[in-house]
Amino acid sequence: MGVEGIGARVVRKEDKRFITGKGRYVDDIKLTGMTHAYFIRSPHAHAKVKKIDSSAALKMPGVVAVLTGQQLVDDKVGNLICGWAITSKDGSPMKMGAWPAMAPETVRFVGQAVAVVIAESKNLARDAAEAIVVDYEELPAVADMRAAIKPGAPQLHPEAPGNQVYDWVIGDEGAVNAAFSKAANVVKLDVTNNRLAPNAMEPRAAIADYDSAEEHFTLYTTSQNPHVARLVLSAFYNIAPEHKLRVIAPDVGGGFGSKIFIYPEEMVALWASKKVGRPVKWTGDRTEAFLTDAHGRDHITHAEMAFDANNKIIGLRVKTYANFGAYMSLFSSSVPTYLYATLLSGQYNIPAIHAEVIGVYTNTTPVDAYRGAGRPEASYLIERLMETAARQLNVDPAQLRRTNFITQFPHQTPVIMAYDTGDFNASLDAAMKAIDYAGFPARKAKAKADGKLRGIGVSCYIEACGIAPSKAVGSLGAGVGLWESAEVRVNPVGTIEILTGSHSHGQGHETTFCQLVAERLGVPISQVSIVHGDTDKVQFGMGTYGSRSAAVGLTAILKAMEKVESKAKKIAAHALETSEADIVIENGEFKVTGTDKAIALPMVALAAYTAHNLPDGMEPGLKESAFYDPTNFTFPAGAYICEVEVDPGTGKTSFINFVAADDFGRLINPMIVEGQVHGGLVQGIGQALLEHAIYDANGQPVTASFMDYAMPRADDVPSFNLSHTTTLCPGNPLGIKGCGEAGAIGASAAVINAITDAIGKNNLEMPATPDRVWRTIHAA
Amino acid sequence: MYQTTYHRASSVDEAASLFAKGSESKFLAGGQTLLPVMKQRLAGPSDVIDLGRIKELQGVELSGDTLTIKAATAYYDIMTNADVKQAIPAIAYLTSVLGDPAVRYRGTIGGSIANNDPAADFPAALLALGATVKTNKRSIAADDFFQGLFTTALEDGEIITAVSFPVPAKAGYEKMRHPASRFALTGVFVAQTKSGDVRVAATGASQTGVMRVPAIEAALKANWSPSAIDSVTISANGLLADIHGTAEYRANLIKVMAQRAVAAAR
């Protein structure tokens, strides 16, 4: 692999600037003549906007303009869109309520913007905002899904009777009914998948800069996918055509899905920049992040699993209510459907599955993809069901899983996904060995003697990553293709620039992508740089989410590399007076195989650009691009086991051990992979023990600051014991499956399974706070 | 943040006089509460008078059976002070679990008790140890000082200069940390005086702020041991309830934390 090639634990190139404060985030950018935006947001969960009086504000110092939702309507700026069409079981399209970037008439969640102040400083804008009087007529609000679907509930959108987005089904209901009718045992479970606030470290921000002479916009924004942002802003919002809009996503401090979407604030900044004729900057604060960043999860599910007399699963029936919040965010429709129900087979051979998903509007912040996006909800459900079944059937939970593991590949599940490869027994073996599963009963007995309740919990997850084959997702309703593009530029003196449509917001692409070049050409990664996040530089791209950047983005780079190598070999062969077939690339040199004749990469590059002596008919230059569209999803999988101790006096859970055995296919940089797993596990543990975005019955957020919303801290989580079992992904040439979301997908079930094992009660909702665990222990 | 005028006082007298001149003045100690609320525009003082650099408000003194901590002494300096660790180790422990390192470097004992957050740690120590709050005008017994949520006996413009603690025979503190804020979800400070009296105070639990717990005091007076508290019943009436802890849970925590504080007391 070489010291910097594939598989090497190379220290991250980008960390020097991040840890020395030299990163360049949107808020670090200051443009000449820049103004500052401050949004007026609704304090009500549901209200009519009767009147906005900005007369006093307009007279205040430094105020440039006050703009309202009605002006957006007057200027024919389009409403926000949802990019994935879902069809209900009755054949009707999903019911989409209009979402204007600032509400002209009706607000439907606390924090929805109704107007914006543009001023010379953020503080002056905020002063003026306090002088704006908005006359609201409060309407009845509903925040709870169960309440929202009841007859007589407050209605959010005239387009969506009964607050229903869709009623969608997948699978063969008849086959499932038949399976249940002959089942030896049926296991039932109700679970809630708690709503989470994403809380990237960097809040969202945008700077819009309109050039009236060129009629051209530049948008700096905290985006995971700047090209998609430009596409959506151009195609749907009537703000600027694509060639007159440059979108730059510079250093971005974490996304976790929440920065995929196009939000009202960047649309308004673009529009306002043209209106005031100056650059407009908006940087959200933490409260705005809690109120307006798309939330994650929020499902209520009832599931039933049918077993035969040999403890083999013969059927699965699932009904899920998914909270959408007040509006449909960009990819929200796909999350509880094609990203969730298609993974309900888990790691198991389940011959019949039927799932129904009902999307529900409530007067809460919109919900969309958050690290894992549908797959954590599926994995949590299945793994809680398996643990519940093991207890009900009185078999060892690990053994029940083994009894039902898929062992033959490829495997077609009854819910679309065709798993290409995997070895689920290998992962479970590795995890059980690492945690000394066999020694657990003795440890539990010893803990009991010390007055502590000890438990162990298994979670065997599978996810669909490497998102996604364009034709397949198109057939399921996606509005975009999900390929990736890349360009490899070898400069005249042999340094290399990789332009990629992937976007790094913490993933370490500037290191891992260079490692591929080091592997292929044998050059040091210091000679390679990664260019991303700018629509003027990179031809196109679909961005980074769904654990796709290595499996899809890096494969696109590989395809472009192969073209470059092919041309470079021709040039080298010409210079060395041999045939292309005799050229091999080693340590940055093009060698004639079996001889000591060689020409170094810089000389090949120089030859390509001087063009003094190229093969007849060859174009000058050494630069190639490629688009790569995967043929299938990838299927990372693994086994997580955690051992906990619960303090019966306080209900507090402490970790004794947490082991993760993942199969991610080939690893490019194991150190970065471990970092991804650590972060994912912490998010999964955060969901299991701490995090919950809560609204009161009237739609007022209860957890809109870190004083109330419990983010995991370092001392809330254990040191993790990680290992890898590997089956190479057959779907891409590098054998990569992806690793970005696994921890968040698999961890929460392991934690809850361990706690419920410790306390001897099966019903425990997330987050398992000390209070909730204590009450569960002491409940009659 | 709203516009404000910042003053750095060099003496207590200067601070008091600066305070009187402002239309809506606030004293600034470690700034762990005041600065966040100012940033959120929930407070807009005309004048901020910084007490943090006043020399006479810094330091710890041990004299006979009295430990005196000056008001602007930071938690970190209390936690690491040899006299504190020797005389009342429970106070050193309390400061070591208060907030996080950044809070401990900035926050002060005077700022904590003047604010009297119902979930702050120090009010429990003062109340259980029967401390005396010294101000630029008078001395106030801890029993009289804390008067409910964010309310104290301090008059407008009065400055805490020090807190004097009688050194106890034994004292201990244990708390369950609030999962989000890391304040005390419930914390209990137990103290046995050298004359054999027992005082117990709970923070984070009551709707009216820090409080004595007479039932546990009586049980411990009869028998200073964790098991003495087994039979005590704590009512949930009047206790705080929020998303991180029901009133019943807090009632349980008062008992459990008291038992653990007794076990840890020295």
CSV table of N, CA, C and O in Angstrom, one decimal, chain A residues 123-124 126-127 130 647 649-652 690 692 694 702-703 706-711 713 715-716 769-771 774-775, chain B residues 1-3 39-41 100 117 176-183 185 242-246 248-249 252-253 256-257 260:
chain,number,residue,atom,x,y,z
A,123,ASN,N,-25.7,43.6,15.0
A,123,ASN,CA,-26.3,44.2,16.2
A,123,ASN,C,-27.3,45.2,15.9
A,123,ASN,O,-28.4,45.3,16.5
A,124,LEU,N,-27.0,46.1,14.9
A,124,LEU,CA,-28.0,47.1,14.5
A,124,LEU,C,-29.2,46.4,13.9
A,124,LEU,O,-30.4,46.9,14.1
A,126,ARG,N,-30.4,43.6,14.7
A,126,ARG,CA,-31.1,43.0,15.8
A,126,ARG,C,-31.9,44.1,16.6
A,126,ARG,O,-33.0,43.9,17.0
A,127,ASP,N,-31.2,45.2,16.8
A,127,ASP,CA,-31.9,46.4,17.4
A,127,ASP,C,-33.2,46.7,16.6
A,127,ASP,O,-34.3,46.9,17.2
A,130,GLU,N,-36.2,44.4,16.9
A,130,GLU,CA,-37.0,44.5,18.1
A,130,GLU,C,-38.0,45.6,18.0
A,130,GLU,O,-39.0,45.7,18.8
A,647,ASP,N,-27.2,2.1,37.8
A,647,ASP,CA,-27.2,2.4,39.2
A,647,ASP,C,-28.7,2.4,39.7
A,647,ASP,O,-29.4,3.3,39.3
A,649,GLY,N,-30.1,3.2,42.3
A,649,GLY,CA,-30.5,4.3,43.1
A,649,GLY,C,-30.8,5.6,42.3
A,649,GLY,O,-31.7,6.4,42.7
A,650,THR,N,-30.1,5.7,41.2
A,650,THR,CA,-30.3,7.0,40.4
A,650,THR,C,-30.8,6.7,39.0
A,650,THR,O,-31.2,7.6,38.3
A,651,GLY,N,-30.8,5.4,38.5
A,651,GLY,CA,-31.2,5.1,37.2
A,651,GLY,C,-30.1,5.4,36.1
A,651,GLY,O,-30.3,5.4,34.9
A,652,LYS,N,-28.9,5.9,36.6
A,652,LYS,CA,-27.9,6.3,35.7
A,652,LYS,C,-27.2,5.1,35.1
A,652,LYS,O,-26.8,4.1,35.7
A,690,LEU,N,-29.5,10.5,25.8
A,690,LEU,CA,-29.5,11.9,26.1
A,690,LEU,C,-30.4,12.8,25.3
A,690,LEU,O,-31.1,13.7,25.9
A,692,HIS,N,-33.1,14.6,22.9
A,692,HIS,CA,-34.5,14.6,22.6
A,692,HIS,C,-35.0,16.0,22.3
A,692,HIS,O,-35.0,16.9,23.2
A,694,ILE,N,-37.9,18.3,22.1
A,694,ILE,CA,-39.3,18.2,22.7
A,694,ILE,C,-40.1,19.5,22.4
A,694,ILE,O,-39.5,20.6,22.5
A,702,VAL,N,-39.3,23.0,23.8
A,702,VAL,CA,-38.9,23.0,25.2
A,702,VAL,C,-37.3,22.9,25.3
A,702,VAL,O,-36.7,23.3,26.2
A,703,THR,N,-36.8,22.4,24.2
A,703,THR,CA,-35.3,22.1,24.2
A,703,THR,C,-34.6,22.9,23.1
A,703,THR,O,-34.2,22.4,22.1
A,706,PHE,N,-28.6,24.4,24.7
A,706,PHE,CA,-27.9,23.3,25.3
A,706,PHE,C,-28.1,23.3,26.9
A,706,PHE,O,-27.6,22.4,27.5
A,707,MET,N,-28.8,24.2,27.4
A,707,MET,CA,-29.2,24.1,28.8
A,707,MET,C,-30.3,23.0,29.0
A,707,MET,O,-30.4,22.5,30.1
A,708,ASP,N,-31.0,22.7,27.9
A,708,ASP,CA,-32.1,21.7,28.0
A,708,ASP,C,-31.9,20.5,27.1
A,708,ASP,O,-32.3,19.4,27.4
A,709,TYR,N,-31.3,20.8,25.9
A,709,TYR,CA,-31.1,19.7,25.0
A,709,TYR,C,-29.7,19.1,25.3
A,709,TYR,O,-28.7,19.8,25.3
A,710,ALA,N,-29.7,17.8,25.7
A,710,ALA,CA,-28.5,17.2,26.2
A,710,ALA,C,-27.7,16.6,25.1
A,710,ALA,O,-28.0,15.5,24.6
A,711,MET,N,-26.6,17.3,24.6
A,711,MET,CA,-25.7,16.7,23.7
A,711,MET,C,-24.7,15.9,24.4
A,711,MET,O,-24.3,16.2,25.5
A,713,ARG,N,-21.4,14.5,25.8
A,713,ARG,CA,-20.0,15.0,26.1
A,713,ARG,C,-19.1,13.9,26.2
A,713,ARG,O,-19.5,12.7,26.3
A,715,ASP,N,-17.3,12.7,28.5
A,715,ASP,CA,-17.4,11.8,29.6
A,715,ASP,C,-18.7,11.0,29.7
A,715,ASP,O,-19.0,10.2,30.6
A,716,ASP,N,-19.6,11.2,28.7
A,716,ASP,CA,-20.8,10.4,28.6
A,716,ASP,C,-20.6,9.1,27.9
A,716,ASP,O,-21.5,8.3,27.9
A,769,THR,N,-33.1,8.3,29.9
A,769,THR,CA,-32.5,9.2,30.9
A,769,THR,C,-32.5,8.5,32.3
A,769,THR,O,-33.3,7.6,32.5
A,770,PRO,N,-31.6,9.0,33.2
A,770,PRO,CA,-31.7,8.3,34.5
A,770,PRO,C,-33.1,8.4,35.1
A,770,PRO,O,-33.5,7.4,35.7
A,771,ASP,N,-33.8,9.5,35.0
A,771,ASP,CA,-35.1,9.6,35.5
A,771,ASP,C,-36.0,8.5,34.9
A,771,ASP,O,-36.7,7.8,35.6
A,774,TRP,N,-35.0,5.0,36.1
A,774,TRP,CA,-35.3,4.8,37.5
A,774,TRP,C,-36.8,4.5,37.6
A,774,TRP,O,-37.2,3.6,38.4
A,775,ARG,N,-37.6,5.3,36.9
A,775,ARG,CA,-39.1,5.1,37.0
A,775,ARG,C,-39.5,3.7,36.4
A,775,ARG,O,-40.4,3.0,36.9
B,1,MET,N,-25.9,41.5,22.1
B,1,MET,CA,-25.7,42.2,23.3
B,1,MET,C,-26.1,43.7,23.1
B,1,MET,O,-25.8,44.3,22.1
B,2,TYR,N,-26.8,44.2,24.1
B,2,TYR,CA,-27.1,45.7,24.0
B,2,TYR,C,-25.8,46.4,24.5
B,2,TYR,O,-24.9,45.9,25.2
B,3,GLN,N,-25.7,47.7,24.0
B,3,GLN,CA,-24.6,48.5,24.4
B,3,GLN,C,-24.6,48.7,26.0
B,3,GLN,O,-25.7,48.8,26.6
B,39,LYS,N,-25.6,38.4,26.3
B,39,LYS,CA,-25.5,38.1,24.9
B,39,LYS,C,-26.8,37.7,24.3
B,39,LYS,O,-27.0,38.0,23.1
B,40,GLN,N,-27.7,37.1,25.1
B,40,GLN,CA,-29.0,36.7,24.6
B,40,GLN,C,-30.0,37.9,24.7
B,40,GLN,O,-31.2,37.7,24.4
B,41,ARG,N,-29.5,39.1,25.1
B,41,ARG,CA,-30.3,40.3,25.2
B,41,ARG,C,-31.4,40.1,26.3
B,41,ARG,O,-32.5,40.7,26.2
B,100,ASP,N,-17.6,22.9,34.3
B,100,ASP,CA,-16.5,22.3,33.5
B,100,ASP,C,-15.3,23.2,33.7
B,100,ASP,O,-15.4,24.2,34.4
B,117,ASP,N,-29.0,30.7,41.8
B,117,ASP,CA,-29.7,29.8,40.9
B,117,ASP,C,-30.2,28.6,41.7
B,117,ASP,O,-29.4,28.1,42.5
B,176,MET,N,-26.3,14.6,41.5
B,176,MET,CA,-26.7,14.0,40.2
B,176,MET,C,-26.6,15.2,39.3
B,176,MET,O,-27.4,16.2,39.5
B,177,ARG,N,-25.8,15.1,38.2
B,177,ARG,CA,-25.7,16.2,37.3
B,177,ARG,C,-26.8,16.3,36.3
B,177,ARG,O,-27.2,15.2,35.8
B,178,HIS,N,-27.3,17.4,36.1
B,178,HIS,CA,-28.3,17.6,35.0
B,178,HIS,C,-27.6,17.2,33.7
B,178,HIS,O,-26.5,17.7,33.4
B,179,PRO,N,-28.3,16.3,32.9
B,179,PRO,CA,-27.6,15.8,31.7
B,179,PRO,C,-27.2,16.9,30.7
B,179,PRO,O,-26.2,16.8,30.0
B,180,ALA,N,-28.0,17.9,30.6
B,180,ALA,CA,-27.7,19.0,29.6
B,180,ALA,C,-26.9,20.1,30.2
B,180,ALA,O,-25.8,20.4,29.7
B,181,SER,N,-27.4,20.7,31.3
B,181,SER,CA,-26.7,21.9,31.8
B,181,SER,C,-25.5,21.6,32.7
B,181,SER,O,-24.7,22.5,32.9
B,182,ARG,N,-25.5,20.4,33.2
B,182,ARG,CA,-24.5,20.0,34.2
B,182,ARG,C,-24.6,20.8,35.5
B,182,ARG,O,-23.7,20.7,36.4
B,183,PHE,N,-25.6,21.6,35.7
B,183,PHE,CA,-26.0,22.1,37.1
B,183,PHE,C,-26.4,20.8,37.9
B,183,PHE,O,-26.4,19.7,37.4
B,185,LEU,N,-28.9,18.4,39.1
B,185,LEU,CA,-30.3,18.0,39.0
B,185,LEU,C,-30.9,17.9,40.4
B,185,LEU,O,-32.0,18.3,40.7
B,242,ASP,N,-39.1,18.7,35.5
B,242,ASP,CA,-38.9,19.1,34.1
B,242,ASP,C,-38.6,17.9,33.3
B,242,ASP,O,-38.7,16.7,33.8
B,243,ILE,N,-38.1,18.1,32.1
B,243,ILE,CA,-38.0,17.0,31.2
B,243,ILE,C,-36.8,16.0,31.6
B,243,ILE,O,-36.8,14.9,31.2
B,244,HIS,N,-36.0,16.5,32.5
B,244,HIS,CA,-34.9,15.6,32.9
B,244,HIS,C,-35.1,15.0,34.3
B,244,HIS,O,-34.3,14.2,34.7
B,245,GLY,N,-36.2,15.4,35.0
B,245,GLY,CA,-36.4,14.8,36.3
B,245,GLY,C,-37.8,15.1,36.8
B,245,GLY,O,-38.1,16.3,37.0
B,246,THR,N,-38.6,14.1,37.1
B,246,THR,CA,-39.9,14.4,37.7
B,246,THR,C,-39.7,14.7,39.2
B,246,THR,O,-38.6,14.6,39.8
B,248,GLU,N,-40.9,13.2,41.7
B,248,GLU,CA,-40.7,12.0,42.5
B,248,GLU,C,-39.3,11.5,42.3
B,248,GLU,O,-38.7,11.0,43.3
B,249,TYR,N,-38.7,11.7,41.1
B,249,TYR,CA,-37.3,11.3,40.9
B,249,TYR,C,-36.4,12.2,41.8
B,249,TYR,O,-35.5,11.7,42.4
B,252,ASN,N,-36.5,11.1,45.3
B,252,ASN,CA,-35.6,10.0,45.5
B,252,ASN,C,-34.1,10.4,45.5
B,252,ASN,O,-33.4,9.9,46.3
B,253,LEU,N,-33.8,11.3,44.6
B,253,LEU,CA,-32.4,11.8,44.6
B,253,LEU,C,-31.9,12.4,45.9
B,253,LEU,O,-30.8,12.3,46.3
B,256,VAL,N,-31.0,9.5,48.1
B,256,VAL,CA,-29.9,8.8,47.6
B,256,VAL,C,-28.6,9.6,47.7
B,256,VAL,O,-27.5,9.1,48.1
B,257,MET,N,-28.7,10.9,47.3
B,257,MET,CA,-27.5,11.7,47.3
B,257,MET,C,-27.1,12.0,48.8
B,257,MET,O,-25.9,12.1,49.1
B,260,ARG,N,-25.2,9.0,50.0
B,260,ARG,CA,-23.8,8.9,49.4
B,260,ARG,C,-22.9,10.1,49.9
B,260,ARG,O,-21.7,9.9,50.1
